[in-house]
GROMACS .gro file of C-alpha atoms in nm:
model
  245
    1MET     CA    1   9.738  18.330   1.386
    2ILE     CA    2   9.865  18.672   1.499
    3SER     CA    3   9.715  18.891   1.761
    4HIS     CA    4   9.797  19.219   1.931
    5ALA     CA    5   9.657  19.144   2.276
    6ASN     CA    6   9.455  19.458   2.371
    7THR     CA    7   9.449  19.835   2.347
    8CYS     CA    8   9.733  19.859   2.597
    9THR     CA    9   9.964  19.649   2.382
   10PRO     CA   10  10.267  19.839   2.244
   11LEU     CA   11  10.292  19.858   1.869
   12LEU     CA   12  10.538  19.612   1.711
   13ASP     CA   13  10.799  19.800   1.504
   14LEU     CA   14  10.982  19.554   1.290
   15SER     CA   15  11.171  19.831   1.104
   16ARG     CA   16  11.403  19.872   1.409
   17VAL     CA   17  11.472  19.500   1.455
   18ARG     CA   18  11.836  19.413   1.388
   19ALA     CA   19  11.853  19.082   1.573
   20ILE     CA   20  11.625  18.813   1.712
   21THR     CA   21  11.674  18.621   2.036
   22LEU     CA   22  11.492  18.293   2.070
   23ASP     CA   23  11.399  18.084   2.367
   24LEU     CA   24  11.449  17.712   2.312
   25ASP     CA   25  11.246  17.480   2.540
   26ASP     CA   26  10.871  17.490   2.459
   27THR     CA   27  10.948  17.743   2.186
   28LEU     CA   28  11.132  17.529   1.931
   29TRP     CA   29  11.031  17.193   2.077
   30PRO     CA   30  10.813  17.058   2.359
   31VAL     CA   31  11.046  17.014   2.652
   32TRP     CA   32  10.863  16.768   2.886
   33PRO     CA   33  10.867  16.470   2.647
   34THR     CA   34  11.241  16.523   2.615
   35ILE     CA   35  11.295  16.541   2.991
   36GLU     CA   36  11.082  16.231   3.049
   37ARG     CA   37  11.290  16.039   2.796
   38ALA     CA   38  11.612  16.158   2.957
   39GLU     CA   39  11.490  16.057   3.303
   40GLN     CA   40  11.390  15.713   3.163
   41ALA     CA   41  11.742  15.674   3.013
   42LEU     CA   42  11.897  15.762   3.355
   43ARG     CA   43  11.675  15.516   3.537
   44ALA     CA   44  11.763  15.241   3.287
   45TRP     CA   45  12.132  15.308   3.340
   46LEU     CA   46  12.085  15.315   3.721
   47LEU     CA   47  11.904  14.981   3.716
   48THR     CA   48  12.227  14.809   3.612
   49THR     CA   49  12.472  15.045   3.789
   50ALA     CA   50  12.300  15.157   4.110
   51PRO     CA   51  11.980  14.949   4.147
   52ALA     CA   52  11.890  15.084   4.494
   53THR     CA   53  11.897  15.436   4.358
   54ALA     CA   54  11.689  15.335   4.060
   55ALA     CA   55  11.432  15.189   4.295
   56LEU     CA   56  11.429  15.511   4.499
   57LEU     CA   57  11.376  15.737   4.196
   58ALA     CA   58  11.105  15.506   4.060
   59VAL     CA   59  10.876  15.650   4.334
   60PRO     CA   60  10.764  15.991   4.199
   61GLU     CA   61  10.705  16.142   4.541
   62THR     CA   62  11.055  16.043   4.657
   63ALA     CA   63  11.218  16.174   4.338
   64ARG     CA   64  11.038  16.507   4.382
   65ALA     CA   65  11.140  16.529   4.742
   66ILE     CA   66  11.504  16.470   4.665
   67ARG     CA   67  11.495  16.733   4.396
   68ALA     CA   68  11.321  16.983   4.625
   69GLY     CA   69  11.581  16.921   4.893
   70VAL     CA   70  11.862  16.986   4.651
   71VAL     CA   71  11.699  17.305   4.527
   72ALA     CA   72  11.653  17.426   4.884
   73ALA     CA   73  12.007  17.337   4.983
   74HIS     CA   74  12.173  17.505   4.681
   75PRO     CA   75  11.993  17.834   4.604
   76GLN     CA   76  12.314  17.957   4.438
   77LEU     CA   77  12.249  17.700   4.163
   78SER     CA   78  11.896  17.815   4.074
   79HIS     CA   79  12.021  17.935   3.728
   80ASP     CA   80  12.202  17.615   3.654
   81LEU     CA   81  11.974  17.323   3.567
   82SER     CA   82  12.267  17.099   3.483
   83ALA     CA   83  12.423  17.143   3.830
   84LEU     CA   84  12.089  17.089   4.002
   85ARG     CA   85  12.032  16.769   3.804
   86ARG     CA   86  12.379  16.642   3.885
   87GLU     CA   87  12.335  16.719   4.257
   88SER     CA   88  11.993  16.553   4.250
   89ILE     CA   89  12.148  16.236   4.116
   90ARG     CA   90  12.425  16.258   4.378
   91ALA     CA   91  12.171  16.308   4.656
   92ALA     CA   92  11.966  16.005   4.537
   93LEU     CA   93  12.277  15.790   4.531
   94HIS     CA   94  12.362  15.899   4.884
   95ALA     CA   95  12.013  15.832   5.007
   96ALA     CA   96  12.023  15.483   4.860
   97GLY     CA   97  12.368  15.412   5.015
   98GLU     CA   98  12.540  15.381   4.679
   99ASP     CA   99  12.857  15.537   4.534
  100THR     CA  100  12.801  15.912   4.487
  101ALA     CA  101  13.087  15.928   4.242
  102LEU     CA  102  12.845  15.772   3.992
  103ALA     CA  103  12.662  16.107   3.972
  104GLU     CA  104  12.886  16.243   3.702
  105ARG     CA  105  12.833  15.942   3.468
  106GLY     CA  106  12.466  15.940   3.553
  107TYR     CA  107  12.436  16.300   3.452
  108GLU     CA  108  12.620  16.232   3.122
  109VAL     CA  109  12.359  15.966   3.041
  110PHE     CA  110  12.074  16.211   3.121
  111PHE     CA  111  12.235  16.498   2.932
  112ALA     CA  112  12.302  16.300   2.613
  113GLU     CA  113  11.932  16.198   2.599
  114ARG     CA  114  11.819  16.548   2.685
  115GLN     CA  115  11.969  16.674   2.351
  116ARG     CA  116  11.740  16.438   2.153
  117VAL     CA  117  11.451  16.681   2.100
  118ASP     CA  118  11.153  16.652   1.871
  119LEU     CA  119  11.132  16.997   1.698
  120TYR     CA  120  10.791  17.142   1.634
  121GLU     CA  121  10.702  17.067   1.271
  122ASP     CA  122  10.740  17.428   1.166
  123ALA     CA  123  11.068  17.492   1.360
  124LEU     CA  124  11.322  17.443   1.084
  125GLU     CA  125  11.142  17.642   0.827
  126THR     CA  126  11.099  17.920   1.076
  127LEU     CA  127  11.465  17.918   1.169
  128GLU     CA  128  11.557  17.935   0.799
  129CYS     CA  129  11.309  18.220   0.745
  130LEU     CA  130  11.434  18.425   1.039
  131ALA     CA  131  11.808  18.353   0.991
  132VAL     CA  132  11.811  18.508   0.646
  133ARG     CA  133  11.658  18.826   0.789
  134HIS     CA  134  11.853  18.888   1.110
  135PRO     CA  135  12.124  18.733   1.332
  136LEU     CA  136  11.970  18.483   1.574
  137VAL     CA  137  12.081  18.428   1.933
  138ALA     CA  138  11.957  18.139   2.143
  139LEU     CA  139  11.860  18.261   2.489
  140SER     CA  140  11.761  17.992   2.736
  141ASN     CA  141  11.735  17.907   3.104
  142GLY     CA  142  11.766  17.540   3.014
  143ASN     CA  143  12.062  17.321   2.926
  144ALA     CA  144  11.987  17.227   2.564
  145ASP     CA  145  12.288  17.260   2.337
  146ILE     CA  146  12.203  17.394   1.989
  147GLN     CA  147  12.514  17.235   1.839
  148LEU     CA  148  12.438  16.888   1.971
  149ILE     CA  149  12.074  16.921   1.870
  150GLY     CA  150  12.184  17.007   1.516
  151ILE     CA  151  12.049  17.359   1.475
  152GLY     CA  152  12.360  17.553   1.557
  153GLN     CA  153  12.409  17.672   1.197
  154TYR     CA  154  12.110  17.906   1.228
  155PHE     CA  155  12.249  18.098   1.525
  156ARG     CA  156  12.517  18.356   1.566
  157ALA     CA  157  12.549  18.285   1.936
  158SER     CA  158  12.395  18.110   2.230
  159VAL     CA  159  12.350  18.261   2.580
  160SER     CA  160  12.241  18.026   2.862
  161ALA     CA  161  12.160  18.094   3.226
  162ARG     CA  162  12.397  17.815   3.320
  163GLU     CA  163  12.697  17.980   3.161
  164PHE     CA  164  12.602  18.343   3.216
  165GLY     CA  165  12.516  18.309   3.586
  166VAL     CA  166  12.167  18.454   3.597
  167ALA     CA  167  11.838  18.343   3.441
  168LYS     CA  168  11.552  18.507   3.264
  169PRO     CA  169  11.370  18.731   3.343
  170ASP     CA  170  11.674  18.909   3.487
  171ALA     CA  171  11.748  19.196   3.247
  172ARG     CA  172  12.121  19.123   3.250
  173ILE     CA  173  12.093  18.804   3.051
  174PHE     CA  174  11.879  18.980   2.785
  175LEU     CA  175  12.139  19.257   2.764
  176ALA     CA  176  12.410  18.992   2.730
  177ALA     CA  177  12.217  18.838   2.437
  178ALA     CA  178  12.192  19.178   2.262
  179GLU     CA  179  12.568  19.223   2.310
  180ALA     CA  180  12.630  18.877   2.165
  181ALA     CA  181  12.420  18.980   1.857
  182GLY     CA  182  12.618  19.301   1.829
  183VAL     CA  183  12.316  19.533   1.861
  184ALA     CA  184  12.143  19.755   2.116
  185PRO     CA  185  11.865  19.608   2.332
  186HIS     CA  186  11.595  19.823   2.160
  187GLU     CA  187  11.702  19.662   1.830
  188VAL     CA  188  11.627  19.309   1.948
  189LEU     CA  189  11.301  19.113   1.907
  190HIS     CA  190  11.279  18.834   2.161
  191VAL     CA  191  11.056  18.539   2.102
  192GLY     CA  192  10.948  18.287   2.363
  193ASP     CA  193  10.660  18.086   2.516
  194ASP     CA  194  10.681  18.206   2.878
  195ALA     CA  195  10.476  18.515   2.957
  196ALA     CA  196  10.690  18.621   3.252
  197MET     CA  197  11.035  18.497   3.173
  198ASP     CA  198  11.027  18.569   2.800
  199ALA     CA  199  10.775  18.835   2.718
  200GLN     CA  200  10.779  19.052   3.028
  201GLY     CA  201  11.147  18.996   3.085
  202ALA     CA  202  11.245  19.107   2.736
  203VAL     CA  203  11.019  19.414   2.738
  204ALA     CA  204  11.149  19.519   3.077
  205ALA     CA  205  11.504  19.493   2.932
  206GLY     CA  206  11.413  19.734   2.655
  207MET     CA  207  11.342  19.486   2.382
  208GLN     CA  208  11.041  19.415   2.171
  209ALA     CA  209  10.877  19.074   2.237
  210VAL     CA  210  10.658  18.820   2.063
  211TRP     CA  211  10.478  18.576   2.291
  212ILE     CA  212  10.414  18.226   2.151
  213ASN     CA  213  10.080  18.114   2.291
  214ARG     CA  214  10.000  17.777   2.137
  215THR     CA  215   9.702  17.704   2.361
  216GLY     CA  216   9.513  18.029   2.307
  217LYS     CA  217   9.505  18.108   2.677
  218PRO     CA  218   9.443  18.466   2.789
  219TRP     CA  219   9.741  18.674   2.887
  220PRO     CA  220   9.804  18.545   3.238
  221LEU     CA  221   9.978  18.850   3.396
  222ASP     CA  222   9.902  19.214   3.455
  223ASP     CA  223   9.942  19.481   3.192
  224THR     CA  224  10.298  19.562   3.290
  225HIS     CA  225  10.541  19.501   3.002
  226LEU     CA  226  10.300  19.344   2.755
  227PRO     CA  227  10.436  19.170   2.448
  228HIS     CA  228  10.425  19.357   2.122
  229ALA     CA  229  10.253  19.066   1.943
  230THR     CA  230  10.123  18.718   2.014
  231VAL     CA  231  10.140  18.421   1.770
  232THR     CA  232   9.996  18.074   1.804
  233ASP     CA  233  10.278  17.893   1.627
  234LEU     CA  234  10.621  17.947   1.484
  235ARG     CA  235  10.500  18.018   1.133
  236GLY     CA  236  10.329  18.322   1.274
  237LEU     CA  237  10.674  18.476   1.333
  238CYS     CA  238  10.758  18.496   0.963
  239ALA     CA  239  10.404  18.608   0.885
  240LEU     CA  240  10.460  18.910   1.104
  241TRP     CA  241  10.686  19.057   0.836
  242ASN     CA  242  10.402  19.029   0.586
  243THR     CA  243  10.125  19.165   0.805
  244VAL     CA  244  10.295  19.440   1.005
  245LEU     CA  245  10.528  19.618   0.766
   0.00000   0.00000   0.00000
C-alpha cells in the first residue's frame, strides 16, 4: 500500500531520482530478534569464559543499568554502537571482577551473530528491483555489515555512523551518502522506517524520502519535513514507479 500522508505532503518526483539510499535495521530486516540472538550468543560464551559476568547480565535491570552508565560516560561514542557494545561488555566484566581483556573477544562473538539477520520476505526482490534502476547506498546508524550479511552485491557503497563519525538525522551523513552515490542530494531518494532519523533527516538534507510504515500508525511528528510518500512494505517501493510516473 502507498499513501501520500496529507495535503501538506510534498509531491514525490521520481524523474529526478538518480540514486537511492536505504536504511538497514527495521527496513530490510527486523532488528530486535537479531540483537536478542546476538546477546544470547554473548551470554552463552560468557557462561563458560566469565560466569560471574554472565550472571550479572542475566538480570535485565542490571544489564540496562550497565549500558546506561556506559552511554552516559562516553557521549563521544553515541554514533558508534559497536564501541558502546564493546565498552558495555568491558564494564560488565569489571563489575563482576573478571578479566576486562575478554571484552574484545566477547564483542567478536556478539558481532558475528549480529550479522545473522532474517530479511523481510520481500527484501531481496526489492533490492533486485531497485538496483537495476539506480545505484543503492546503505545508510545506517547501526553496525550491520552488508558484505557479511550477503547483500553487498546490490549496493554501490555503504555509509555508517560508526565509520563516518555522526549519525542520522545529522544532515552531514546524508550528504556523505549522496557523495558516495556520485549524485547531488536533491537527486537522492532515501528510504527508511524511522520517521525522525530517516524521513525528516533526509528531507532536511535536501533529499526526497519514503517512509516505511509497516504498522499503519499515524505520522508521529509535526508537519516539518514530511516524507514524500509512505509505503507499508518493501514491495511498495517498486510499485511507486508504476503509480507515480
